Amino acid sequence: MKPILLWSDALIFLLVIALCLFFYRLRRDPQTRERWGEVFSSRLGMVTFTVILVYVGVALLDSLHFRRALEAPEGLETEEIFYDNKVTSVLDVMLLGMGDRFERTYSAPFALKSFEKKNMKDEQGNAIRDFPPLEHAGRHLEDPAERWPDVAARSLTALLWGVLAAAVIIGLQWLALRRSTNPWYASWGVQAVVICLFVWMVNISRYYHILGTDLGGTDVMYQSLKGVRTGVLLGTLSTLIMLPIAVTLGVMAGYFKGWVDDVVQYLYTTLSSIPGILLIAASVLLFQVYIDLNPDFFSIGMEKADARFIALCFILGVTSWSTLCRLIRAETLKISQLGYVQAAHAFGVSHSRILGRHVLPNVVHIILITFVLDFSALVLAEAVLSYIGVGIDPSMGSWGNMINGARSELSREPTVWWTLTGAFFFMFALVLAANLFSDLVRDAFDPRTSMRRSEA
């Protein structure tokens, strides 16, 4: 086994470490700790945060890549180890080869035969045109009529194993957190559902295609799970690239005013006047030309797809900072006129100290709220960009590529609906959880909301 570290893999692990350090430092501030306590004191906060953590966990598992060692060819005596060109992740291992069970073409969820007819020969050798049986679905059945009883029996067994695994994992958490005042039972309920569904999915997928297969015969459930890493990483990295630009320019414009404010306003007004989709599409296509002209920079195909993915994150971040910059500029203009800031100026306090002590802490609520809201918006933006053909590389799993591939499938008769359904469900759950969590963060950190609660 040869470990493979892609640029996106390194970035997602650095991101997780940075977020852990960030929240650890926030715990030192009693006011910030109290506000986060408000978020997690509600059942909705625990449920949505647990859902987000599940997606992040899947993305981390899918970011541990390696190449399997191949057996030496017969008759060749050498100490050199040869590795497979295919890059595998820990998630692929946990799914027990779900992505390796290919069919000829489309097949419906839990189907035993292909969705399209082909030329075949019957037992007498006569040429017929019929639906061929699938290679990796229902081959263990002697009678096709036994399909649904078999699915029910295997589902019951898998769910029992899932309940047992959930009981062990949640029991350990209960021993450590039983004195906590937070509603952990809400999080444990979500964990139990996720664990049971995962065990059921892995078990059933060995015998059936739960969400069917696409045009290339790839399992749709597997594609949907592989899209989790792309969605989480793109939304987070693009937002983190955008934040430093927006915060720096917004604070400078609102604090220093004058020509600095004029320059910053000119920049974000000019950027906002350019159609975003066209700007992003042009930038992506330019980078794709660079990749095509320099193939020697990438040893495997996945590195090329990863480079395009990182470039898309950077482009989305650089082109989406204007809205947050406006908000922070307006808030900084208001804060800079407050009495304690004017008093600090009168006492000769340096600009850097005023910005660090009085301005930035009072715009944190805007940054946090925008971070979560822009995360979900950028996840949806990736789907739109892939739909028009300038998004993620087709070789990399993403919900946008699945939706793009479903365009022609929805117009055919009978309709191939399961590809779009898989992408929609996974994207909907992530975006909904992020939006609900952002509402709770806004209620906890927005001073106006806190003031209304105190008056009530």
GROMACS .gro file of N, CA and C in nm, residues 332-448:
model
  351
  332THR      N    1  -1.830   4.840   1.048
  332THR     CA    2  -1.710   4.909   1.096
  332THR      C    3  -1.730   5.060   1.099
  333LEU      N    4  -1.800   5.114   0.999
  333LEU     CA    5  -1.831   5.257   1.001
  333LEU      C    6  -1.909   5.295   1.125
  334LYS      N    7  -2.003   5.211   1.165
  334LYS     CA    8  -2.083   5.239   1.285
  334LYS      C    9  -1.999   5.226   1.411
  335ILE      N   10  -1.917   5.120   1.419
  335ILE     CA   11  -1.837   5.098   1.540
  335ILE      C   12  -1.731   5.207   1.558
  336SER      N   13  -1.674   5.254   1.448
  336SER     CA   14  -1.568   5.354   1.457
  336SER      C   15  -1.617   5.487   1.513
  337GLN      N   16  -1.748   5.510   1.513
  337GLN     CA   17  -1.803   5.634   1.567
  337GLN      C   18  -1.850   5.623   1.712
  338LEU      N   19  -1.838   5.504   1.769
  338LEU     CA   20  -1.882   5.486   1.907
  338LEU      C   21  -1.787   5.554   2.005
  339GLY      N   22  -1.839   5.582   2.124
  339GLY     CA   23  -1.764   5.660   2.221
  339GLY      C   24  -1.633   5.597   2.264
  340TYR      N   25  -1.633   5.468   2.292
  340TYR     CA   26  -1.510   5.406   2.342
  340TYR      C   27  -1.401   5.399   2.236
  341VAL      N   28  -1.441   5.393   2.108
  341VAL     CA   29  -1.341   5.397   2.001
  341VAL      C   30  -1.284   5.538   1.988
  342GLN      N   31  -1.370   5.640   1.997
  342GLN     CA   32  -1.322   5.778   1.991
  342GLN      C   33  -1.232   5.809   2.111
  343ALA      N   34  -1.266   5.755   2.227
  343ALA     CA   35  -1.182   5.775   2.345
  343ALA      C   36  -1.045   5.710   2.326
  344ALA      N   37  -1.043   5.593   2.265
  344ALA     CA   38  -0.915   5.527   2.239
  344ALA      C   39  -0.828   5.611   2.146
  345HIS      N   40  -0.891   5.672   2.045
  345HIS     CA   41  -0.816   5.762   1.956
  345HIS      C   42  -0.759   5.880   2.037
  346ALA      N   43  -0.840   5.937   2.127
  346ALA     CA   44  -0.796   6.053   2.204
  346ALA      C   45  -0.679   6.020   2.294
  347PHE      N   46  -0.673   5.898   2.345
  347PHE     CA   47  -0.563   5.857   2.432
  347PHE      C   48  -0.441   5.809   2.353
  348GLY      N   49  -0.446   5.816   2.222
  348GLY     CA   50  -0.331   5.780   2.140
  348GLY      C   51  -0.309   5.632   2.120
  349VAL      N   52  -0.414   5.550   2.134
  349VAL     CA   53  -0.402   5.406   2.111
  349VAL      C   54  -0.380   5.382   1.962
  350SER      N   55  -0.292   5.289   1.929
  350SER     CA   56  -0.257   5.263   1.789
  350SER      C   57  -0.375   5.204   1.713
  351HIS      N   58  -0.369   5.223   1.580
  351HIS     CA   59  -0.477   5.171   1.496
  351HIS      C   60  -0.487   5.018   1.505
  352SER      N   61  -0.373   4.951   1.506
  352SER     CA   62  -0.376   4.805   1.511
  352SER      C   63  -0.441   4.755   1.640
  353ARG      N   64  -0.415   4.824   1.750
  353ARG     CA   65  -0.475   4.782   1.878
  353ARG      C   66  -0.625   4.808   1.881
  354ILE      N   67  -0.666   4.922   1.825
  354ILE     CA   68  -0.810   4.951   1.819
  354ILE      C   69  -0.882   4.850   1.732
  355LEU      N   70  -0.822   4.817   1.618
  355LEU     CA   71  -0.884   4.718   1.530
  355LEU      C   72  -0.892   4.581   1.596
  356GLY      N   73  -0.786   4.542   1.665
  356GLY     CA   74  -0.784   4.410   1.727
  356GLY      C   75  -0.870   4.399   1.851
  357ARG      N   76  -0.881   4.509   1.927
  357ARG     CA   77  -0.955   4.504   2.054
  357ARG      C   78  -1.101   4.547   2.042
  358HIS      N   79  -1.131   4.642   1.955
  358HIS     CA   80  -1.264   4.702   1.954
  358HIS      C   81  -1.344   4.677   1.827
  359VAL      N   82  -1.277   4.665   1.713
  359VAL     CA   83  -1.350   4.653   1.587
  359VAL      C   84  -1.375   4.507   1.550
  360LEU      N   85  -1.268   4.429   1.537
  360LEU     CA   86  -1.284   4.291   1.493
  360LEU      C   87  -1.374   4.207   1.584
  361PRO      N   88  -1.360   4.216   1.718
  361PRO     CA   89  -1.450   4.135   1.802
  361PRO      C   90  -1.597   4.168   1.781
  362ASN      N   91  -1.628   4.291   1.736
  362ASN     CA   92  -1.768   4.330   1.719
  362ASN      C   93  -1.823   4.299   1.581
  363VAL      N   94  -1.740   4.245   1.492
  363VAL     CA   95  -1.791   4.201   1.361
  363VAL      C   96  -1.783   4.049   1.348
  364VAL      N   97  -1.744   3.980   1.458
  364VAL     CA   98  -1.732   3.834   1.452
  364VAL      C   99  -1.866   3.769   1.421
  365HIS      N  100  -1.974   3.825   1.474
  365HIS     CA  101  -2.105   3.764   1.450
  365HIS      C  102  -2.141   3.767   1.301
  366ILE      N  103  -2.103   3.874   1.232
  366ILE     CA  104  -2.129   3.880   1.088
  366ILE      C  105  -2.046   3.776   1.014
  367ILE      N  106  -1.920   3.759   1.056
  367ILE     CA  107  -1.831   3.663   0.990
  367ILE      C  108  -1.883   3.520   1.008
  368LEU      N  109  -1.924   3.487   1.131
  368LEU     CA  110  -1.972   3.351   1.158
  368LEU      C  111  -2.100   3.321   1.081
  369ILE      N  112  -2.192   3.416   1.081
  369ILE     CA  113  -2.318   3.394   1.011
  369ILE      C  114  -2.295   3.379   0.861
  370THR      N  115  -2.210   3.466   0.806
  370THR     CA  116  -2.181   3.460   0.663
  370THR      C  117  -2.108   3.332   0.627
  371PHE      N  118  -2.019   3.285   0.713
  371PHE     CA  119  -1.945   3.162   0.687
  371PHE      C  120  -2.040   3.046   0.664
  372VAL      N  121  -2.138   3.030   0.752
  372VAL     CA  122  -2.229   2.916   0.740
  372VAL      C  123  -2.324   2.934   0.621
  373LEU      N  124  -2.374   3.057   0.601
  373LEU     CA  125  -2.465   3.080   0.489
  373LEU      C  126  -2.395   3.064   0.355
  374ASP      N  127  -2.274   3.118   0.343
  374ASP     CA  128  -2.201   3.106   0.216
  374ASP      C  129  -2.158   2.963   0.190
  375PHE      N  130  -2.136   2.886   0.295
  375PHE     CA  131  -2.102   2.745   0.277
  375PHE      C  132  -2.210   2.673   0.199
  376SER      N  133  -2.334   2.688   0.242
  376SER     CA  134  -2.444   2.619   0.173
  376SER      C  135  -2.465   2.677   0.034
  377ALA      N  136  -2.445   2.809   0.018
  377ALA     CA  137  -2.462   2.870  -0.114
  377ALA      C  138  -2.358   2.819  -0.213
  378LEU      N  139  -2.234   2.799  -0.166
  378LEU     CA  140  -2.128   2.751  -0.255
  378LEU      C  141  -2.146   2.604  -0.289
  379VAL      N  142  -2.203   2.525  -0.198
  379VAL     CA  143  -2.235   2.385  -0.231
  379VAL      C  144  -2.335   2.380  -0.346
  380LEU      N  145  -2.435   2.468  -0.341
  380LEU     CA  146  -2.532   2.474  -0.450
  380LEU      C  147  -2.469   2.531  -0.577
  381ALA      N  148  -2.374   2.626  -0.561
  381ALA     CA  149  -2.309   2.685  -0.678
  381ALA      C  150  -2.229   2.580  -0.756
  382GLU      N  151  -2.168   2.486  -0.684
  382GLU     CA  152  -2.093   2.380  -0.752
  382GLU      C  153  -2.185   2.298  -0.841
  383ALA      N  154  -2.305   2.272  -0.794
  383ALA     CA  155  -2.400   2.196  -0.875
  383ALA      C  156  -2.437   2.273  -1.002
  384VAL      N  157  -2.455   2.404  -0.989
  384VAL     CA  158  -2.490   2.487  -1.105
  384VAL      C  159  -2.375   2.489  -1.205
  385LEU      N  160  -2.251   2.507  -1.157
  385LEU     CA  161  -2.136   2.514  -1.246
  385LEU      C  162  -2.112   2.380  -1.317
  386SER      N  163  -2.127   2.270  -1.245
  386SER     CA  164  -2.113   2.140  -1.309
  386SER      C  165  -2.224   2.115  -1.410
  387TYR      N  166  -2.341   2.171  -1.382
  387TYR     CA  167  -2.454   2.155  -1.474
  387TYR      C  168  -2.425   2.220  -1.609
  388ILE      N  169  -2.353   2.334  -1.607
  388ILE     CA  170  -2.322   2.400  -1.734
  388ILE      C  171  -2.185   2.358  -1.789
  389GLY      N  172  -2.118   2.263  -1.720
  389GLY     CA  173  -1.997   2.204  -1.775
  389GLY      C  174  -1.867   2.271  -1.738
  390VAL      N  175  -1.864   2.359  -1.638
  390VAL     CA  176  -1.739   2.425  -1.598
  390VAL      C  177  -1.709   2.402  -1.451
  391GLY      N  178  -1.761   2.296  -1.394
  391GLY     CA  179  -1.741   2.270  -1.253
  391GLY      C  180  -1.632   2.167  -1.229
  392ILE      N  181  -1.664   2.070  -1.144
  392ILE     CA  182  -1.569   1.966  -1.105
  392ILE      C  183  -1.537   1.877  -1.226
  393ASP      N  184  -1.414   1.826  -1.228
  393ASP     CA  185  -1.375   1.733  -1.334
  393ASP      C  186  -1.468   1.611  -1.332
  394PRO      N  187  -1.512   1.564  -1.450
  394PRO     CA  188  -1.606   1.451  -1.454
  394PRO      C  189  -1.555   1.325  -1.386
  395SER      N  190  -1.423   1.310  -1.375
  395SER     CA  191  -1.369   1.191  -1.310
  395SER      C  192  -1.380   1.196  -1.158
  396MET      N  193  -1.411   1.312  -1.102
  396MET     CA  194  -1.424   1.327  -0.958
  396MET      C  195  -1.572   1.326  -0.921
  397GLY      N  196  -1.607   1.249  -0.820
  397GLY     CA  197  -1.746   1.239  -0.780
  397GLY      C  198  -1.799   1.370  -0.725
  398SER      N  199  -1.911   1.413  -0.775
  398SER     CA  200  -1.975   1.535  -0.723
  398SER      C  201  -2.124   1.530  -0.755
  399TRP      N  202  -2.202   1.596  -0.672
  399TRP     CA  203  -2.346   1.601  -0.694
  399TRP      C  204  -2.378   1.681  -0.820
  400GLY      N  205  -2.298   1.782  -0.849
  400GLY     CA  206  -2.321   1.860  -0.970
  400GLY      C  207  -2.305   1.777  -1.095
  401ASN      N  208  -2.203   1.691  -1.099
  401ASN     CA  209  -2.185   1.604  -1.215
  401ASN      C  210  -2.300   1.505  -1.228
  402MET      N  211  -2.351   1.458  -1.114
  402MET     CA  212  -2.466   1.367  -1.119
  402MET      C  213  -2.589   1.437  -1.176
  403ILE      N  214  -2.612   1.561  -1.132
  403ILE     CA  215  -2.727   1.637  -1.183
  403ILE      C  216  -2.708   1.668  -1.331
  404ASN      N  217  -2.585   1.699  -1.370
  404ASN     CA  218  -2.558   1.727  -1.510
  404ASN      C  219  -2.586   1.603  -1.596
  405GLY      N  220  -2.547   1.486  -1.546
  405GLY     CA  221  -2.572   1.364  -1.620
  405GLY      C  222  -2.719   1.325  -1.623
  406ALA      N  223  -2.798   1.378  -1.529
  406ALA     CA  224  -2.940   1.343  -1.522
  406ALA      C  225  -3.027   1.426  -1.615
  407ARG      N  226  -2.966   1.524  -1.686
  407ARG     CA  227  -3.048   1.610  -1.773
  407ARG      C  228  -3.121   1.528  -1.880
  408SER      N  229  -3.046   1.445  -1.951
  408SER     CA  230  -3.108   1.367  -2.057
  408SER      C  231  -3.189   1.251  -2.002
  409GLU      N  232  -3.155   1.207  -1.881
  409GLU     CA  233  -3.227   1.093  -1.823
  409GLU      C  234  -3.371   1.128  -1.788
  410LEU      N  235  -3.395   1.254  -1.752
  410LEU     CA  236  -3.530   1.294  -1.713
  410LEU      C  237  -3.621   1.311  -1.834
  411SER      N  238  -3.562   1.330  -1.952
  411SER     CA  239  -3.643   1.353  -2.072
  411SER      C  240  -3.676   1.225  -2.147
  412ARG      N  241  -3.620   1.113  -2.104
  412ARG     CA  242  -3.647   0.988  -2.173
  412ARG      C  243  -3.770   0.919  -2.115
  413GLU      N  244  -3.817   0.819  -2.183
  413GLU     CA  245  -3.936   0.745  -2.138
  413GLU      C  246  -3.905   0.596  -2.146
  414PRO      N  247  -3.910   0.522  -2.034
  414PRO     CA  248  -3.942   0.568  -1.900
  414PRO      C  249  -3.828   0.650  -1.837
  415THR      N  250  -3.863   0.732  -1.743
  415THR     CA  251  -3.768   0.827  -1.683
  415THR      C  252  -3.671   0.756  -1.591
  416VAL      N  253  -3.544   0.793  -1.602
  416VAL     CA  254  -3.441   0.746  -1.508
  416VAL      C  255  -3.429   0.852  -1.398
  417TRP      N  256  -3.499   0.831  -1.289
  417TRP     CA  257  -3.513   0.934  -1.185
  417TRP      C  258  -3.415   0.917  -1.069
  418TRP      N  259  -3.352   0.801  -1.055
  418TRP     CA  260  -3.279   0.773  -0.931
  418TRP      C  261  -3.144   0.846  -0.922
  419THR      N  262  -3.082   0.882  -1.035
  419THR     CA  263  -2.956   0.955  -1.028
  419THR      C  264  -2.978   1.093  -0.967
  420LEU      N  265  -3.079   1.163  -1.015
  420LEU     CA  266  -3.111   1.295  -0.961
  420LEU      C  267  -3.157   1.285  -0.816
  421THR      N  268  -3.232   1.181  -0.783
  421THR     CA  269  -3.282   1.164  -0.647
  421THR      C  270  -3.168   1.147  -0.547
  422GLY      N  271  -3.068   1.065  -0.582
  422GLY     CA  272  -2.956   1.046  -0.491
  422GLY      C  273  -2.879   1.173  -0.465
  423ALA      N  274  -2.848   1.249  -0.571
  423ALA     CA  275  -2.776   1.376  -0.554
  423ALA      C  276  -2.859   1.476  -0.475
  424PHE      N  277  -2.989   1.483  -0.506
  424PHE     CA  278  -3.077   1.579  -0.439
  424PHE      C  279  -3.087   1.550  -0.290
  425PHE      N  280  -3.104   1.425  -0.253
  425PHE     CA  281  -3.121   1.391  -0.111
  425PHE      C  282  -2.998   1.429  -0.029
  426PHE      N  283  -2.879   1.390  -0.076
  426PHE     CA  284  -2.757   1.417   0.000
  426PHE      C  285  -2.728   1.567   0.006
  427MET      N  286  -2.751   1.637  -0.104
  427MET     CA  287  -2.728   1.781  -0.106
  427MET      C  288  -2.831   1.853  -0.017
  428PHE      N  289  -2.955   1.810  -0.025
  428PHE     CA  290  -3.061   1.872   0.054
  428PHE      C  291  -3.035   1.859   0.204
  429ALA      N  292  -2.993   1.741   0.248
  429ALA     CA  293  -2.967   1.720   0.391
  429ALA      C  294  -2.854   1.810   0.440
  430LEU      N  295  -2.747   1.822   0.363
  430LEU     CA  296  -2.634   1.905   0.405
  430LEU      C  297  -2.671   2.053   0.407
  431VAL      N  298  -2.734   2.102   0.301
  431VAL     CA  299  -2.769   2.244   0.293
  431VAL      C  300  -2.873   2.280   0.398
  432LEU      N  301  -2.971   2.194   0.420
  432LEU     CA  302  -3.073   2.221   0.522
  432LEU      C  303  -3.011   2.229   0.660
  433ALA      N  304  -2.924   2.134   0.693
  433ALA     CA  305  -2.859   2.136   0.824
  433ALA      C  306  -2.774   2.261   0.840
  434ALA      N  307  -2.700   2.300   0.735
  434ALA     CA  308  -2.616   2.420   0.744
  434ALA      C  309  -2.701   2.546   0.761
  435ASN      N  310  -2.812   2.555   0.691
  435ASN     CA  311  -2.897   2.674   0.702
  435ASN      C  312  -2.963   2.684   0.839
  436LEU      N  313  -3.013   2.573   0.889
  436LEU     CA  314  -3.075   2.575   1.022
  436LEU      C  315  -2.971   2.607   1.129
  437PHE      N  316  -2.851   2.554   1.115
  437PHE     CA  317  -2.745   2.583   1.212
  437PHE      C  318  -2.706   2.731   1.204
  438SER      N  319  -2.704   2.787   1.083
  438SER     CA  320  -2.669   2.929   1.069
  438SER      C  321  -2.773   3.019   1.135
  439ASP      N  322  -2.901   2.979   1.132
  439ASP     CA  323  -3.004   3.056   1.201
  439ASP      C  324  -2.978   3.059   1.351
  440LEU      N  325  -2.939   2.946   1.407
  440LEU     CA  326  -2.909   2.942   1.550
  440LEU      C  327  -2.786   3.025   1.584
  441VAL      N  328  -2.684   3.019   1.498
  441VAL     CA  329  -2.564   3.100   1.521
  441VAL      C  330  -2.598   3.249   1.513
  442ARG      N  331  -2.682   3.285   1.418
  442ARG     CA  332  -2.722   3.426   1.406
  442ARG      C  333  -2.798   3.471   1.530
  443ASP      N  334  -2.891   3.390   1.579
  443ASP     CA  335  -2.967   3.427   1.698
  443ASP      C  336  -2.877   3.442   1.820
  444ALA      N  337  -2.771   3.362   1.827
  444ALA     CA  338  -2.684   3.366   1.945
  444ALA      C  339  -2.583   3.479   1.938
  445PHE      N  340  -2.532   3.511   1.819
  445PHE     CA  341  -2.421   3.605   1.808
  445PHE      C  342  -2.461   3.744   1.761
  446ASP      N  343  -2.577   3.759   1.700
  446ASP     CA  344  -2.618   3.890   1.654
  446ASP      C  345  -2.659   3.977   1.774
  447PRO      N  346  -2.593   4.089   1.796
  447PRO     CA  347  -2.627   4.173   1.913
  447PRO      C  348  -2.771   4.221   1.911
  448ARG      N  349  -2.827   4.248   1.794
  448ARG     CA  350  -2.965   4.295   1.788
  448ARG      C  351  -3.062   4.187   1.835
   0.00000   0.00000   0.00000
